[in-house]
mmCIF file of C-alpha atoms and ligand atoms in Angstrom:
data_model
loop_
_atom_site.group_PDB
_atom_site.id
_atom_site.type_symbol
_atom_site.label_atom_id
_atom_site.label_comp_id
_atom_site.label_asym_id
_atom_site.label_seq_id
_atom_site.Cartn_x
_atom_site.Cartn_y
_atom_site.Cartn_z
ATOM 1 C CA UNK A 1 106.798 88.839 113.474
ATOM 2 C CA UNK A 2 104.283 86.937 115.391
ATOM 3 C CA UNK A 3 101.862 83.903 113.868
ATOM 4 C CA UNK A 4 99.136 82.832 115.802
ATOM 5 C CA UNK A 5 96.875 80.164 115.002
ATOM 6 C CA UNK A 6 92.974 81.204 116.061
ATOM 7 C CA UNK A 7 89.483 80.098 115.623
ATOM 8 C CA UNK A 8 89.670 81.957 112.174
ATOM 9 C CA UNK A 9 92.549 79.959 111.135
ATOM 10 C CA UNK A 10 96.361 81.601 110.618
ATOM 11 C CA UNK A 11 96.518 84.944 111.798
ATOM 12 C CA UNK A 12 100.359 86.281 110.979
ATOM 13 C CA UNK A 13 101.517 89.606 112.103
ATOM 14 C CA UNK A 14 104.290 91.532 110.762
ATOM 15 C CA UNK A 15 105.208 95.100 112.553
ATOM 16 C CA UNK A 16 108.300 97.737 111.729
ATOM 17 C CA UNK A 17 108.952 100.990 114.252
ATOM 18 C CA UNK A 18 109.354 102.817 111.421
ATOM 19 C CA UNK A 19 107.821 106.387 109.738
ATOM 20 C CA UNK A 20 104.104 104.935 110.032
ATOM 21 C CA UNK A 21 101.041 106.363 107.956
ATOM 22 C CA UNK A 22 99.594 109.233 107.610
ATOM 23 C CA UNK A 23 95.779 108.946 108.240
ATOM 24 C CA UNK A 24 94.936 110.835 104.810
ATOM 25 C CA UNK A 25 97.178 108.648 103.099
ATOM 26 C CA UNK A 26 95.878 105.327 104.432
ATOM 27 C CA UNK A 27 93.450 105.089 101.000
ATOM 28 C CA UNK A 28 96.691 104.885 99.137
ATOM 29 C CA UNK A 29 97.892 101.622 100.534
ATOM 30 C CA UNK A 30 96.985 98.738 98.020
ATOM 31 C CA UNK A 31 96.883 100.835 95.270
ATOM 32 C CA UNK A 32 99.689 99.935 92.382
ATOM 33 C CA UNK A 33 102.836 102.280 92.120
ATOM 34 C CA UNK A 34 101.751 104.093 95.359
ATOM 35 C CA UNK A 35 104.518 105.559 96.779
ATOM 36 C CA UNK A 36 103.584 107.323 100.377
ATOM 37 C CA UNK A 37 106.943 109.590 99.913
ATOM 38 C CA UNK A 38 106.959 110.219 96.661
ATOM 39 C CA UNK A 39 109.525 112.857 96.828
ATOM 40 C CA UNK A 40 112.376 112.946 94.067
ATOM 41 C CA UNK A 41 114.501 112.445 97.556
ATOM 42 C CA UNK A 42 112.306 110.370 99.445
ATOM 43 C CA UNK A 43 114.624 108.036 101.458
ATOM 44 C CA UNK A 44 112.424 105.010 101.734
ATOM 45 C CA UNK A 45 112.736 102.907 97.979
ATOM 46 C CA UNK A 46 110.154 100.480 96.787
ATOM 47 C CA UNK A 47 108.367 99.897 93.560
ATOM 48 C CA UNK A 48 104.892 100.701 95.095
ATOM 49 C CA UNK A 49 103.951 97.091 93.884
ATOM 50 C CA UNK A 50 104.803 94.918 97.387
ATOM 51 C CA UNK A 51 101.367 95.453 98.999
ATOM 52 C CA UNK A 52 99.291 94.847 96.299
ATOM 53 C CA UNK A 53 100.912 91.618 95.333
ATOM 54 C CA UNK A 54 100.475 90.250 98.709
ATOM 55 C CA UNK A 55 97.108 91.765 99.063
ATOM 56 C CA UNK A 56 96.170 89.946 95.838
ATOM 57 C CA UNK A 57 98.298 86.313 96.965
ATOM 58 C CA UNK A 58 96.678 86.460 100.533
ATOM 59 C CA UNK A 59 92.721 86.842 98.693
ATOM 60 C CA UNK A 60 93.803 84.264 96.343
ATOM 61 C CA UNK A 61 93.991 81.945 99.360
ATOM 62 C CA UNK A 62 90.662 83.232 100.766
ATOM 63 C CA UNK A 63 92.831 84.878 103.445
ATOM 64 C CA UNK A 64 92.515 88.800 104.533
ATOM 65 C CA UNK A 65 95.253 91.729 105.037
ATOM 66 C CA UNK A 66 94.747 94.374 107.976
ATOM 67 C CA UNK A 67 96.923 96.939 109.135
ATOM 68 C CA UNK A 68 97.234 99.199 111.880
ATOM 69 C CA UNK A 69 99.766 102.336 111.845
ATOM 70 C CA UNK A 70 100.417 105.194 113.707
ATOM 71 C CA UNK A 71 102.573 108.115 112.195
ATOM 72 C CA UNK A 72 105.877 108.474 113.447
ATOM 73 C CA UNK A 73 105.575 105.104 115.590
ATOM 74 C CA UNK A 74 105.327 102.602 112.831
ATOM 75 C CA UNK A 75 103.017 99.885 111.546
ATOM 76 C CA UNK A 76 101.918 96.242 111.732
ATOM 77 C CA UNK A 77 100.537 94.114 108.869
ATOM 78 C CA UNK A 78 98.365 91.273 109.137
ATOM 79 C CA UNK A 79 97.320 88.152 107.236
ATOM 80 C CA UNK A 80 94.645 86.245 108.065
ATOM 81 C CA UNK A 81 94.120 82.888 106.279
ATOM 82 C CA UNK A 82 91.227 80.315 106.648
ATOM 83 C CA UNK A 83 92.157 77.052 107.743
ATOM 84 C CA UNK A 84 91.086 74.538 104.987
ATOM 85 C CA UNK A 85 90.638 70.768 105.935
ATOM 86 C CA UNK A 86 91.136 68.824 102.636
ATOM 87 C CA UNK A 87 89.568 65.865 102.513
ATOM 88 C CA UNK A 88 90.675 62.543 103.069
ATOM 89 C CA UNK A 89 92.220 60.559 100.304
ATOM 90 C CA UNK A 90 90.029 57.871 98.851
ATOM 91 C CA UNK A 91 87.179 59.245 100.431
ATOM 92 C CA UNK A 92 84.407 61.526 98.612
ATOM 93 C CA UNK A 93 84.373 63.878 100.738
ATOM 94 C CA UNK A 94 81.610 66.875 100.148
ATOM 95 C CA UNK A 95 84.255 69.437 101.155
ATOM 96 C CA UNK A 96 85.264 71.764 99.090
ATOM 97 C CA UNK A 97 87.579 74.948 99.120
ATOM 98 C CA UNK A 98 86.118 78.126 99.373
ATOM 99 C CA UNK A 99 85.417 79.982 96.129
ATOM 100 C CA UNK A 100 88.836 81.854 95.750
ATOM 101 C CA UNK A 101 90.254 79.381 96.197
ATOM 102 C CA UNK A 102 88.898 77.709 92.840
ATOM 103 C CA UNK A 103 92.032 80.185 91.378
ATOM 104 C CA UNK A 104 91.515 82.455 88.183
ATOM 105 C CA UNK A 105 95.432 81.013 87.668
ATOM 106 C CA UNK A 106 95.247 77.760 86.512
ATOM 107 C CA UNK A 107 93.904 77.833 82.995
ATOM 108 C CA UNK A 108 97.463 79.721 82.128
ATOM 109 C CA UNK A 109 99.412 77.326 83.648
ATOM 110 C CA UNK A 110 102.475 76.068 81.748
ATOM 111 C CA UNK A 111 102.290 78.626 79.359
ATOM 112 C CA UNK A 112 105.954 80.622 78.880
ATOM 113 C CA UNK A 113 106.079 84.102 78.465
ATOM 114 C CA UNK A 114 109.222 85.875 77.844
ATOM 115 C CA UNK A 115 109.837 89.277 79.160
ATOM 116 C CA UNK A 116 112.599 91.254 77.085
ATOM 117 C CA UNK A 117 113.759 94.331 78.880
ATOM 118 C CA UNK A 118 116.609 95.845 79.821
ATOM 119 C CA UNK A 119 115.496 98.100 82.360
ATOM 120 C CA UNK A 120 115.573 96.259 85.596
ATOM 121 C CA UNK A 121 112.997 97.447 87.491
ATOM 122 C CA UNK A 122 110.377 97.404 84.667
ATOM 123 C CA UNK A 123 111.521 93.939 84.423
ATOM 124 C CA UNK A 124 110.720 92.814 87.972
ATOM 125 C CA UNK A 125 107.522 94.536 87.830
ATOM 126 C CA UNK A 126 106.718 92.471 84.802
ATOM 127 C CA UNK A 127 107.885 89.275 85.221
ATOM 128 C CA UNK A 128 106.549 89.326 89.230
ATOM 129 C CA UNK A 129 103.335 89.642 88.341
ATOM 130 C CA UNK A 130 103.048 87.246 85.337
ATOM 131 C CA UNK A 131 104.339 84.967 87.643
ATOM 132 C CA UNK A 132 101.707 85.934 90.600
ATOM 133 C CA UNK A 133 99.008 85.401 87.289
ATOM 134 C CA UNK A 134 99.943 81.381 86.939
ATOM 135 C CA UNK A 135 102.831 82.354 84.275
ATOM 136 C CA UNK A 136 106.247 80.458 83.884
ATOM 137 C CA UNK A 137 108.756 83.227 83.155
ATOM 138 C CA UNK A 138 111.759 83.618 81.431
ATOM 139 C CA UNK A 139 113.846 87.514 81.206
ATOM 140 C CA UNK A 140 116.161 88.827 78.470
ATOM 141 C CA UNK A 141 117.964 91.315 79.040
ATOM 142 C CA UNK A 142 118.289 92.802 75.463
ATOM 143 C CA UNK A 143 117.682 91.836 72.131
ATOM 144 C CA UNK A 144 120.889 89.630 71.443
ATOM 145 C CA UNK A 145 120.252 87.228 74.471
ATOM 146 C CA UNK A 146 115.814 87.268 73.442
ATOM 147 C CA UNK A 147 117.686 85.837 70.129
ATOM 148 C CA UNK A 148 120.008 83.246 71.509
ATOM 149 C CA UNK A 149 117.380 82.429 74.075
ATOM 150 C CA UNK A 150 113.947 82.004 72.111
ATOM 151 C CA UNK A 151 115.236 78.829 70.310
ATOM 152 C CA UNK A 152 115.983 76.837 73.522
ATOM 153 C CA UNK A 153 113.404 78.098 75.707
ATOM 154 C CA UNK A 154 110.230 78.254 73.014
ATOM 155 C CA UNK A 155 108.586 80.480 74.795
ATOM 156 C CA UNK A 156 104.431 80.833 73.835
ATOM 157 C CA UNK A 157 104.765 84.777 73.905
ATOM 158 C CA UNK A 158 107.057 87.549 74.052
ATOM 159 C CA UNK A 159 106.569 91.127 75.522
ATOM 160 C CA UNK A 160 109.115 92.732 73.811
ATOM 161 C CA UNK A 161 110.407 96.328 75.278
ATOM 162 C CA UNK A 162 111.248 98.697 71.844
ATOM 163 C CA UNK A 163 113.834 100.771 73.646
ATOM 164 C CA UNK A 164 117.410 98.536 74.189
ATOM 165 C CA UNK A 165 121.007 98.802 73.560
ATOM 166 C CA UNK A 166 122.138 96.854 70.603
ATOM 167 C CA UNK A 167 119.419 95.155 69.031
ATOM 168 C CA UNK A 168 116.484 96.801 69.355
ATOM 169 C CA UNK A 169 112.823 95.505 69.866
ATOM 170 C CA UNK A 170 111.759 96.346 66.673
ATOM 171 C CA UNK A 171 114.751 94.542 65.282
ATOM 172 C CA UNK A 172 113.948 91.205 67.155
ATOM 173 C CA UNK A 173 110.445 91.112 66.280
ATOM 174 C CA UNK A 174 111.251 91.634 62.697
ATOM 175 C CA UNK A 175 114.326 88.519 62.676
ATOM 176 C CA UNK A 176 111.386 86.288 64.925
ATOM 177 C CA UNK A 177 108.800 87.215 62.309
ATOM 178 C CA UNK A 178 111.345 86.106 59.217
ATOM 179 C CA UNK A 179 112.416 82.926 60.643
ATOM 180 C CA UNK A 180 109.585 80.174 60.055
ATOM 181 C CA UNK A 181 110.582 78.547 63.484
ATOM 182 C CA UNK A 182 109.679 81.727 65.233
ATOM 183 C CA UNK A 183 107.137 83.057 63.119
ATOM 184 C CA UNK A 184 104.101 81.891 65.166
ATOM 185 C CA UNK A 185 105.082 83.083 68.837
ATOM 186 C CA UNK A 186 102.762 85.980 69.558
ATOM 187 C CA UNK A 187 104.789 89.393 71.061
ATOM 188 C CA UNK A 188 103.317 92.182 72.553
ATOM 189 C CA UNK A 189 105.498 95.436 71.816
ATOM 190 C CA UNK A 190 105.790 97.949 75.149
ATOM 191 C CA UNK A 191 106.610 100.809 73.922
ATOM 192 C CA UNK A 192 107.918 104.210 75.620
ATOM 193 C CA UNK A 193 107.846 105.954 72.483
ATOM 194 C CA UNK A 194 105.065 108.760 72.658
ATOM 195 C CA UNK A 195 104.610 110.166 69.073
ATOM 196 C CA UNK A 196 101.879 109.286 67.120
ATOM 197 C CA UNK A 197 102.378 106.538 64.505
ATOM 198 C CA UNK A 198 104.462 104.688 66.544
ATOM 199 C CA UNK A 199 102.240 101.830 67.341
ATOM 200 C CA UNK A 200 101.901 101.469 63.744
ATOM 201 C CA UNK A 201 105.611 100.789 63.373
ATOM 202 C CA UNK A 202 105.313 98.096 65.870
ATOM 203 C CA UNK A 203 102.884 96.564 64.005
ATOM 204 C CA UNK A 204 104.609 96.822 60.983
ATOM 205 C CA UNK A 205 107.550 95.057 62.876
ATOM 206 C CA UNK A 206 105.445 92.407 63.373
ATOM 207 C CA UNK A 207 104.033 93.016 66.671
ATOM 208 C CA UNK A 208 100.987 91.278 67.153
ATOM 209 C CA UNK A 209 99.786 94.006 69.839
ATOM 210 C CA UNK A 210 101.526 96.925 71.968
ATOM 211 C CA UNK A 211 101.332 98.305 75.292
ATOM 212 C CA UNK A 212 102.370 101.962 76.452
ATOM 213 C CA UNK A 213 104.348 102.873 78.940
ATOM 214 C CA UNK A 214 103.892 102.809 82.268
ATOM 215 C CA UNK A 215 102.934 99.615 81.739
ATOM 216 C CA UNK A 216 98.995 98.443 83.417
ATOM 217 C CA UNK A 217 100.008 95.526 84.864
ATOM 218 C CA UNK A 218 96.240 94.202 84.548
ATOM 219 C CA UNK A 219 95.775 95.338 80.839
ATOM 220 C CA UNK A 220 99.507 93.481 80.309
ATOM 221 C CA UNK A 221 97.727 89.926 81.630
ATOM 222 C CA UNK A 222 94.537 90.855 79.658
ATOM 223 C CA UNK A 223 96.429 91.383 76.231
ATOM 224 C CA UNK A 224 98.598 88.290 77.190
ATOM 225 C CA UNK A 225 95.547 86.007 77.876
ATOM 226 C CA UNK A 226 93.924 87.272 74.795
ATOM 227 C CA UNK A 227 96.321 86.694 72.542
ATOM 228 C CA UNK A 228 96.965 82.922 73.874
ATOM 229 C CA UNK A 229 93.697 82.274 73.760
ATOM 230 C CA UNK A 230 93.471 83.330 69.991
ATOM 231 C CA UNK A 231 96.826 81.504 68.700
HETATM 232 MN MN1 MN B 1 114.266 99.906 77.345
#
């Protein structure tokens, strides 16, 4: 790793020797759930979401990602970010930040979602980017600890998997949706189940909304933001 501070501002280099990229492939690096070796044996694990967060963290800060890579010799990554100068306290400064910097983040701020799943990795995947979208997280693991847990924590809204061990989603959201404490916390069902109808029994649950599986990590923070701003 190398960080050098230029004209530009922060300029931070990471580099690996390792299997490099393909030119063909390069198109495929920021996209979600990309996996370059997608093989059933491919020996190289990820979640295919690592670039894109930090693509989407470094643009947040008005910054810029690069890379160069050359198959079989490896790759370097790097991050540019401007150099802001804030303005001096008790002085009205015109300065201001560039526009990205203005955040799409804050207007969720404070607001606690809690993620019940019991798969990890769908978990991770979830929680890490409501957290990269302004969120304050909490995670269940199944239905028995989302019970213990929503009294003390009081979370604003629940994405509730339907497929766990024990208690199942469905099962939760009907117990939240009976007890008048609970009643009002909006949850978002994501469901795995394909046959028809199925949405409908989330709904009848009490679900105020559903999302299929594989989850779209943007359409997750859409129906999320929707749903806060409506309750
Ligand atoms: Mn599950």
């Amino acid at each position: 790793m190398k960080a050098l501070k230029t004209d530009l501002g922060l300029s931070i280099t990471v580099w690996d020797t390792g299997i490099g990229i393909p030119d063909d492939k390069k198109h495929l690096l920021f996209q979600p759930f990309q996996q370059l070796d997608s093989s059933l044996s491919r020996r190289h694990e990820g979640t295919g979401l690592g670039l894109v967060l930090t693509k989407k963290l470094v643009e947040m800060h008005a910054g810029a990602i690069t890379f160069e890579s050359k198959e079989g010799a490896g790759t370097s990554f790097t991050v540019t970010l401007p150099e802001w100068h804030l303005p001096e306290p008790e002085t009205k400064a015109e300065t201001s930040l560039p526009d990205a910097a203005a955040g799409t983040v804050l207007h969720v701020s404070g607001k606690k979602i809690m993620v019940v799943e019991d798969n990890r990795l769908n978990m991770l995947l979830a929680s890490d980017y409501l957290k990269l979208n302004g969120f304050e997280v909490i995670e269940a693991s199944d239905g028995e600890q989302a019970l213990l847990m929503v009294s003390s924590e009081r979370p604003d809204l629940i994405l509730m998997d339907i497929q766990m061990p024990g208690i199942d989603g469905l099962e939760v959201t009907r117990r939240l949706k009976e007890d008048p404490s609970t009643r009002t916390i909006s949850i978002i069902a994501m469901t795995a189940l394909a046959m028809q109808g199925d949405e409908k029994m989330c709904l009848n649950a009490g679900c105020d909304d559903y999302i299929r599986k594989p989850v779209n990590l943007d359409e997750m923070i859409a129906k999320v933001e929707k749903l806060l701003r409506a309750g």
